[in-house]
Every structure is written in C-alpha cells, then in structure tokens.
C-alpha angles and dihedrals in degrees: 000000000000117000088233088055110161102243114225134200120194124213108200129028100208126129094288090055099049094034099037121014112034093047090046096051091044089062097053117079090205090069141060126184107220105161142024134186137194138172089254116051093217088058095050091048092046091054086048094051095047096051097030095244116167105224133046122189133180089196120061095203084065092057090046096054093045110120092217096064122084105171120034114206113206110205101161128121112294096253087058104054103078096071091040100045085046091057094047093052090047091056093053096246124141107249135211120194131187122238124292088050089203134338093256133057087220096057092048095052087052093054093050092050092049093048091050096044085053095047094234124139121246133196126190120200098250087129100146093083086062099063116114098244090046090053096043086050091053092052094046088057094046090046089057099254090145101029113224109354113249100177141352125194132189128194124186117180112172130165086225117121101031124182089253117050139162118272089242093067096033088110086081095066087083118090087211091064089070092219109125142101094288097049098037111033091023094054093051102045099037087053087053093044094050096044087058103044101019131258124311119259093197144356152190118201141178124199125186136195101219094168106049094164118060128194134215109222104216099044107020093236114154132216136193115237138184095186112129118256094174127041125177120170130171125192147138124269119235090232092057130279137062131283132200133187138193116184113181124177131186092044116166091207106030115219094201125206126333124167120179123190120188127192148167091273111019153354134247126193126183117189141174132177089224132037092203139016084034113168091196132051122249111282111237116217127185151170135183141141091276097047096087099218098100110234101330119108110244130190116261114209113231104240118245095247087072091059102065099153124125092222123034097178094097122091116273093249091058091045087059085061093047092055090053094051091049087048089052091050086050092055095048092054095041107030097242132134102226092134120078111260134194087272085069091050092053084048094059092040088060098051092045089055085051091054089046096051094045088055095050090052096043116123124184 
C-alpha cells in the first residue's frame, strides 16, 4: 500500500458496501479503508472485523470528523444522503456519494454548489461508464467505426423492484424516495448510452406504473405506489441521429442489457445477460466495411489497455466501481476530472426530470 494512500471512511454497511465498495477499494493500492459507520454499532463493528477496518462508528458524524479520513463515501439510502454529504463538505473532506445523489434535483444542485465553493473533490457513483467494454465502444464511435450515428437504442430489463419485496427495502415503495427503475437503471444506463453517442437534444417519453399495489414480503401488508415500472423514450441526439430507450423492472425473466448503435458505415452492439451483479463485462459486437466478416456481427474483443486494474478476480459490476475509484485517484494526483462528479449527477437529474415531465404531458 502506498504511503500516500487515500484514506476512506464508509458510511453504510449494506449489500453494496460489502459486495462492491470495500472489495473494490481493497484491490487498489491508492486507497485504504480506515473507518466504517452504521446506524447500529454492532453492524459497524461486524464490518470492521470482517474486513480488517481500524475504526467503527455508530455516529456517521464521528467518522466524518475523524482526522484519519480523507474521503467520505456515503452509501446510505438516497433520502439520508443530503445531511451527510453536507457535513463531509463542511469538514473539507473529499466526498463520494452513491447515485442517486439525492431525491431531488434542487438538493443535488445545492450539494454541487457547496462542494465547488469549498474546493473539495466530489464523486458520484455512475460507474457503469467506466467499464472496459463501454469505454472501448465510446472510442470506436469517436474513431468512426460506425460512421455518422443514425440511431442508438438501449434496452434494460431487470428483476429488481418486483411487486413483493422484503420489509427492509419497503422504503423504496414511495416514488418520492427516488429509488426505482427510472432513477437507478435509467440513471446508470442512460449515462452509458449518452457517453457513447453524445447527449440528447430533445425527447418524448412515457412512463407507467404497472404494479400500483406493492406488498411487504414478511407481513403481507399492501401499499399503494406511483413509482414507474416501465419507461419508454425516443428523441434526437445533439450530434445527429435518433435514440430510443426501454427500461423495465420486475421482470420474471430478466432480459439484461442491449445497446445497438447503427451508423452510415457500421453497427455496434453491447450485450449483457444481467444489468447488475454481472460477473462478466458487456460483450461488444460489431460489423463495418473493414471488419472482414461480411454482413454478420462479430465479437470485438476489448483490448487489454482498457483493463488496467491490478486484480481482475471480482465481478465485473464491482470492477466498474474499482475503475471509478482508480479514476478518482488519478484525478486527485493530476488535477483532472475523469471520474464522474456531482455535475454529472445533476445532469442525470435534469434528464430524468425531462422524462417525467414529458410523460406527464403525453397525450395519445
């Protein structure tokens, strides 16, 4: 481990901390996890013992004030993030927040302004754009592999957010919690799509609540919900061409991820059987006049230069996160902004707002 390691304090000990963040950080010599906090002291202590973390806190503010912590990672439910991110900024600590940054665009804009004014570095967990296959596809498009983009399509189908869920996640039933297929999977994969082909110029969208009554698994209690389960959108890209989007949650048979990019000179396709907790990276397929395989799509192996992590044994969904942390370390060392920041979070908030407004104004 480097003597100049970035010392990380993690707020929250849930699944994504133990499956994602802590294993990802432990593979990177630029980082050291030095503290963890949870609402229950025993949960923090258990995580600390499991992963060999020196400090365990019940009060997140004690972690934030710890002089040994350089970077505060806020992994709590979305509705709890604003005061913790604010406290980290006020303490002049660099801060990582999971996506969504907050439940409301205005709150995310405020956090961005506070972080910029304080001069701290800020990162948001939009890590899917950091995956090797996505970065390779982005570069292929930029290098003209498909020629001028004519159309781009993304389809994401997941079993997440089913109509029956455990009590511990029943807080997601409320649409205002901003934790649903549009905010989570839309936030991540629209970011991926528009990183590859450029931002949207305009759009028309329709969202639908297909499961208006949700059930708590343990008790059978039912709750009315207005959160979207199905999202479709079409629009035009700023760089030319059209795009379409389909997001579907609560699938019994998940269809995973597929992105198609067609152009005047070729075609690219990215696929994955799973959109999250994926063990393998997306597969890149392509065909153009120079590919030598006629008109058939063929797998394009991702060059090794895109796989720069010291440990490739983790699931690819976790490696994406490690790539994001590695980008942050390079940013901190070089003064760059390779990692996704609160500005990217605000951009995604505005995009989701546009989708929701369009749906509200939609008339058949």
